mmCIF file of C-alpha atoms in Angstrom:
data_model
loop_
_atom_site.group_PDB
_atom_site.id
_atom_site.type_symbol
_atom_site.label_atom_id
_atom_site.label_comp_id
_atom_site.label_asym_id
_atom_site.label_seq_id
_atom_site.Cartn_x
_atom_site.Cartn_y
_atom_site.Cartn_z
ATOM 1 C CA GLU A 1 106.726 96.515 119.854
ATOM 2 C CA ALA A 2 106.456 96.163 116.042
ATOM 3 C CA GLY A 3 103.628 97.960 114.451
ATOM 4 C CA VAL A 4 101.623 96.727 111.428
ATOM 5 C CA VAL A 5 104.069 95.610 108.697
ATOM 6 C CA GLN A 6 103.122 95.632 105.066
ATOM 7 C CA SER A 7 105.075 94.684 101.979
ATOM 8 C CA PRO A 8 105.920 95.690 99.426
ATOM 9 C CA ARG A 9 106.000 99.494 99.992
ATOM 10 C CA TYR A 10 105.619 100.191 96.254
ATOM 11 C CA LYS A 11 104.498 98.127 93.270
ATOM 12 C CA ILE A 12 104.251 99.117 89.601
ATOM 13 C CA ILE A 13 102.517 96.618 87.309
ATOM 14 C CA GLU A 14 100.991 96.668 83.915
ATOM 15 C CA LYS A 15 97.138 96.351 83.657
ATOM 16 C CA LYS A 16 95.754 92.858 83.531
ATOM 17 C CA GLN A 17 98.573 91.550 85.543
ATOM 18 C CA PRO A 18 98.054 90.098 89.069
ATOM 19 C CA VAL A 19 99.359 91.554 92.292
ATOM 20 C CA ALA A 20 99.428 90.704 95.987
ATOM 21 C CA PHE A 21 100.020 92.646 99.094
ATOM 22 C CA TRP A 22 100.969 91.199 102.480
ATOM 23 C CA CYS A 23 100.154 92.283 105.907
ATOM 24 C CA ASN A 24 101.459 91.198 109.403
ATOM 25 C CA PRO A 25 99.301 92.793 112.041
ATOM 26 C CA ILE A 26 100.431 93.662 115.595
ATOM 27 C CA SER A 27 100.826 90.546 117.751
ATOM 28 C CA GLY A 28 97.624 89.581 119.579
ATOM 29 C CA HIS A 29 95.305 91.646 117.427
ATOM 30 C CA ASN A 30 92.375 89.593 116.371
ATOM 31 C CA THR A 31 90.891 92.134 113.912
ATOM 32 C CA LEU A 32 92.468 92.912 110.605
ATOM 33 C CA TYR A 33 91.312 95.459 108.009
ATOM 34 C CA TRP A 34 92.319 96.249 104.550
ATOM 35 C CA TYR A 35 91.530 99.771 103.284
ATOM 36 C CA ARG A 36 92.108 101.447 99.956
ATOM 37 C CA GLN A 37 93.025 105.089 99.828
ATOM 38 C CA ASN A 38 92.677 106.810 96.442
ATOM 39 C CA LEU A 39 94.666 110.021 95.818
ATOM 40 C CA GLY A 40 93.345 112.926 97.774
ATOM 41 C CA GLN A 41 90.712 110.844 99.556
ATOM 42 C CA GLY A 42 90.332 109.236 102.952
ATOM 43 C CA PRO A 43 90.755 105.452 103.299
ATOM 44 C CA GLU A 44 87.721 103.240 102.535
ATOM 45 C CA LEU A 45 87.222 99.780 103.942
ATOM 46 C CA LEU A 46 87.580 96.766 101.605
ATOM 47 C CA ILE A 47 87.328 93.980 104.097
ATOM 48 C CA ARG A 48 87.491 93.260 107.768
ATOM 49 C CA TYR A 49 88.540 89.969 109.460
ATOM 50 C CA GLU A 50 87.802 88.720 113.010
ATOM 51 C CA ASN A 51 90.423 86.005 113.356
ATOM 52 C CA GLU A 52 90.139 83.972 110.196
ATOM 53 C CA GLU A 53 86.691 85.036 109.282
ATOM 54 C CA ALA A 54 85.819 87.814 106.915
ATOM 55 C CA VAL A 55 82.975 89.520 108.720
ATOM 56 C CA ASP A 56 82.532 92.501 106.427
ATOM 57 C CA ASP A 57 83.566 92.185 102.801
ATOM 58 C CA SER A 58 80.562 94.182 101.310
ATOM 59 C CA GLN A 59 83.043 96.760 99.789
ATOM 60 C CA LEU A 60 85.361 94.226 98.228
ATOM 61 C CA PRO A 61 85.087 94.043 94.362
ATOM 62 C CA LYS A 62 84.731 90.268 94.333
ATOM 63 C CA ASP A 63 85.218 89.835 90.626
ATOM 64 C CA ARG A 64 88.854 90.769 90.840
ATOM 65 C CA PHE A 65 89.814 91.079 94.360
ATOM 66 C CA SER A 66 90.374 88.424 96.913
ATOM 67 C CA ALA A 67 91.757 88.248 100.410
ATOM 68 C CA GLU A 68 92.609 85.549 102.849
ATOM 69 C CA ARG A 69 93.792 85.473 106.455
ATOM 70 C CA LEU A 70 94.923 81.890 107.092
ATOM 71 C CA LYS A 71 95.493 81.032 110.815
ATOM 72 C CA GLY A 72 94.161 84.346 111.765
ATOM 73 C CA VAL A 73 97.374 86.225 111.719
ATOM 74 C CA ASP A 74 98.963 87.412 108.354
ATOM 75 C CA SER A 75 96.839 88.487 105.606
ATOM 76 C CA THR A 76 97.198 88.731 101.760
ATOM 77 C CA LEU A 77 95.094 90.844 99.444
ATOM 78 C CA LYS A 78 95.169 89.971 95.757
ATOM 79 C CA ILE A 79 94.003 91.730 92.677
ATOM 80 C CA GLN A 80 93.582 89.654 89.380
ATOM 81 C CA PRO A 81 93.594 91.185 86.872
ATOM 82 C CA ALA A 82 94.587 94.619 87.802
ATOM 83 C CA GLU A 83 92.947 97.742 86.164
ATOM 84 C CA LEU A 84 94.203 101.361 85.831
ATOM 85 C CA GLY A 85 91.553 102.427 88.363
ATOM 86 C CA ASP A 86 93.137 100.176 91.000
ATOM 87 C CA SER A 87 96.114 102.573 91.415
ATOM 88 C CA ALA A 88 95.840 103.588 95.093
ATOM 89 C CA VAL A 89 97.472 103.074 98.377
ATOM 90 C CA TYR A 90 96.280 99.873 100.102
ATOM 91 C CA LEU A 91 96.425 100.148 103.906
ATOM 92 C CA CYS A 92 96.355 97.356 106.370
ATOM 93 C CA ALA A 93 95.171 98.013 109.956
ATOM 94 C CA SER A 94 94.685 95.986 113.147
ATOM 95 C CA SER A 95 93.012 96.247 116.424
ATOM 96 C CA LEU A 96 92.643 93.982 119.428
ATOM 97 C CA THR A 97 88.909 93.386 118.597
ATOM 98 C CA GLY A 98 86.334 94.815 116.188
ATOM 99 C CA SER A 99 84.787 96.983 118.798
ATOM 100 C CA ASN A 100 88.133 98.117 120.214
ATOM 101 C CA THR A 101 88.617 101.808 120.189
ATOM 102 C CA GLU A 102 92.165 101.960 118.570
ATOM 103 C CA ALA A 103 93.035 100.642 115.107
ATOM 104 C CA PHE A 104 96.730 100.868 114.039
ATOM 105 C CA PHE A 105 97.765 101.323 110.487
ATOM 106 C CA GLY A 106 100.698 100.048 108.479
ATOM 107 C CA GLN A 107 102.626 102.316 106.149
ATOM 108 C CA GLY A 108 100.644 101.001 103.149
ATOM 109 C CA THR A 109 101.516 99.607 99.725
ATOM 110 C CA ARG A 110 101.394 102.202 96.857
ATOM 111 C CA LEU A 111 100.165 100.460 93.698
ATOM 112 C CA THR A 112 100.535 102.027 90.322
ATOM 113 C CA VAL A 113 98.935 100.299 87.354
ATOM 114 C CA VAL A 114 100.158 101.365 83.929
ATOM 115 C CA GLY B 1 74.094 106.567 104.787
ATOM 116 C CA GLU B 2 77.395 107.346 106.437
ATOM 117 C CA ASP B 3 79.375 110.412 105.368
ATOM 118 C CA VAL B 4 82.115 112.518 106.950
ATOM 119 C CA GLU B 5 82.997 115.865 105.618
ATOM 120 C CA GLN B 6 85.940 118.072 106.192
ATOM 121 C CA SER B 7 87.435 121.199 104.753
ATOM 122 C CA LEU B 8 90.332 120.450 102.441
ATOM 123 C CA PHE B 9 92.965 122.987 103.390
ATOM 124 C CA LEU B 10 94.197 125.122 106.296
ATOM 125 C CA SER B 11 97.209 127.301 106.572
ATOM 126 C CA VAL B 12 98.417 128.854 109.835
ATOM 127 C CA ARG B 13 101.588 130.498 111.171
ATOM 128 C CA GLU B 14 103.936 128.717 113.465
ATOM 129 C CA GLY B 15 102.953 129.267 117.128
ATOM 130 C CA ASP B 16 99.243 129.944 116.273
ATOM 131 C CA SER B 17 96.412 127.625 117.176
ATOM 132 C CA SER B 18 94.902 125.432 114.364
ATOM 133 C CA VAL B 19 91.255 124.322 114.351
ATOM 134 C CA ILE B 20 90.222 121.518 111.939
ATOM 135 C CA ASN B 21 86.491 120.963 111.574
ATOM 136 C CA CYS B 22 84.504 117.799 110.624
ATOM 137 C CA THR B 23 80.844 116.941 110.294
ATOM 138 C CA TYR B 24 79.452 113.339 110.318
ATOM 139 C CA THR B 25 76.042 111.866 109.684
ATOM 140 C CA ASP B 26 75.814 108.620 111.806
ATOM 141 C CA SER B 27 74.190 109.609 115.000
ATOM 142 C CA SER B 28 74.865 106.104 116.422
ATOM 143 C CA SER B 29 78.715 106.549 116.115
ATOM 144 C CA THR B 30 80.227 105.347 119.305
ATOM 145 C CA TYR B 31 83.720 106.802 118.808
ATOM 146 C CA LEU B 32 85.207 109.678 116.752
ATOM 147 C CA TYR B 33 88.742 109.726 115.758
ATOM 148 C CA TRP B 34 91.440 112.084 114.471
ATOM 149 C CA TYR B 35 94.308 110.497 112.442
ATOM 150 C CA LYS B 36 97.476 112.276 111.077
ATOM 151 C CA GLN B 37 99.061 111.306 107.831
ATOM 152 C CA GLU B 38 102.552 112.554 106.749
ATOM 153 C CA PRO B 39 103.637 112.195 103.123
ATOM 154 C CA GLY B 40 104.380 108.618 102.178
ATOM 155 C CA ALA B 41 103.259 107.321 105.605
ATOM 156 C CA GLY B 42 100.462 105.382 107.033
ATOM 157 C CA LEU B 43 97.813 106.792 109.374
ATOM 158 C CA GLN B 44 98.873 107.774 112.907
ATOM 159 C CA LEU B 45 96.109 107.743 115.618
ATOM 160 C CA LEU B 46 96.272 111.007 117.318
ATOM 161 C CA THR B 47 93.310 110.957 119.617
ATOM 162 C CA TYR B 48 89.704 109.799 119.797
ATOM 163 C CA ILE B 49 86.569 110.704 121.781
ATOM 164 C CA PHE B 50 83.587 108.701 123.097
ATOM 165 C CA SER B 51 80.356 109.915 121.884
ATOM 166 C CA ASN B 52 79.113 110.692 125.312
ATOM 167 C CA MET B 53 81.865 113.232 125.962
ATOM 168 C CA ASP B 54 81.967 116.887 125.045
ATOM 169 C CA MET B 55 85.612 117.489 125.141
ATOM 170 C CA LYS B 56 88.931 115.694 125.491
ATOM 171 C CA GLN B 57 92.346 117.313 125.974
ATOM 172 C CA ASP B 58 95.614 115.613 125.369
ATOM 173 C CA GLN B 59 98.699 117.844 125.599
ATOM 174 C CA ARG B 60 98.535 120.298 122.677
ATOM 175 C CA LEU B 61 95.421 118.606 121.270
ATOM 176 C CA THR B 62 91.866 119.459 122.324
ATOM 177 C CA VAL B 63 88.856 117.601 120.645
ATOM 178 C CA LEU B 64 85.409 119.149 120.946
ATOM 179 C CA LEU B 65 82.288 117.120 120.137
ATOM 180 C CA ASN B 66 78.818 118.740 119.465
ATOM 181 C CA LYS B 67 76.632 115.633 119.243
ATOM 182 C CA LYS B 68 73.488 117.606 118.548
ATOM 183 C CA ASP B 69 75.148 119.231 115.455
ATOM 184 C CA LYS B 70 77.202 116.156 114.616
ATOM 185 C CA HIS B 71 80.271 118.361 114.559
ATOM 186 C CA LEU B 72 83.745 117.476 115.641
ATOM 187 C CA SER B 73 86.795 119.715 115.888
ATOM 188 C CA LEU B 74 90.595 119.230 116.651
ATOM 189 C CA ARG B 75 92.504 122.190 118.106
ATOM 190 C CA ILE B 76 96.186 122.105 117.943
ATOM 191 C CA ALA B 77 97.776 124.590 120.309
ATOM 192 C CA ASP B 78 101.228 126.209 119.518
ATOM 193 C CA THR B 79 101.293 124.749 116.027
ATOM 194 C CA GLN B 80 104.711 123.733 114.794
ATOM 195 C CA THR B 81 106.081 123.119 111.320
ATOM 196 C CA GLY B 82 106.242 119.342 112.161
ATOM 197 C CA ASP B 83 102.407 119.440 112.521
ATOM 198 C CA SER B 84 102.158 119.927 108.763
ATOM 199 C CA ALA B 85 100.343 116.866 107.395
ATOM 200 C CA ILE B 86 96.846 115.679 106.416
ATOM 201 C CA TYR B 87 94.436 115.276 109.148
ATOM 202 C CA PHE B 88 91.567 112.739 108.899
ATOM 203 C CA CYS B 89 88.394 112.678 110.887
ATOM 204 C CA ALA B 90 86.728 109.316 111.154
ATOM 205 C CA GLU B 91 83.681 107.814 112.823
ATOM 206 C CA MET B 92 83.182 104.188 113.940
ATOM 207 C CA TYR B 93 80.153 103.257 111.926
ATOM 208 C CA ASN B 94 77.376 101.193 113.315
ATOM 209 C CA GLN B 95 79.491 99.936 116.240
ATOM 210 C CA GLY B 96 80.939 97.323 113.918
ATOM 211 C CA GLY B 97 84.637 98.349 113.834
ATOM 212 C CA LYS B 98 84.380 99.999 110.408
ATOM 213 C CA LEU B 99 85.875 103.378 110.264
ATOM 214 C CA ILE B 100 84.394 105.969 107.861
ATOM 215 C CA PHE B 101 86.929 108.679 107.014
ATOM 216 C CA GLY B 102 86.583 112.097 105.774
ATOM 217 C CA GLN B 103 88.651 113.265 102.771
ATOM 218 C CA GLY B 104 91.272 114.830 105.058
ATOM 219 C CA THR B 105 92.298 118.384 105.685
ATOM 220 C CA GLU B 106 95.751 119.455 104.596
ATOM 221 C CA LEU B 107 97.384 121.570 107.196
ATOM 222 C CA SER B 108 100.201 123.832 106.263
ATOM 223 C CA VAL B 109 102.246 125.533 108.930
ATOM 224 C CA LYS B 110 104.377 128.506 107.909
ATOM 225 C CA PRO B 111 107.391 129.675 109.777
#
């Protein structure tokens, strides 16, 4: 069974440019998460989806970040415009439901803003 | 507020036991987790424990939970060089599917 798939694995962009990350969760998983992991830190939740609905986006910087999960499957996270401080690893995870015990993570997209 | 704390580094000899400790603040946490992250990789779920349990054993891994002190530990028996990684403790916050992670403990296993 395929795990959570993210692309690209690496992205280098100049500040003020836009960037987008894509995530394909495990088949059948209704809940999808985007986390950001800064260097030397644990991941922090940006947004959580239950199917198509964003049920927790309280940590998402809405002035420059946006996310969507059309049809309740794949998801895209966008930053526009990117800032130097956005350099981090962006991790996508999925679980059967929001209260399910096990969340499975993708390999992440490492973003470097120069 | 929610907070999870871990020590940053642990170094052990191959074959010894490793114990990684974690403290958390949310007394309503339902599940507590241990994830492993190898360089350049995502997080791999190692094990988890329900908050009404004191201990869980899974092959070389033993999780101990002291709910009164809000203390969680992960013991790895017969530690191998392949166990070298960063280990993250996490709690499920407010039963809402949100995981709160510690900053990770880097385990170094020397031959």
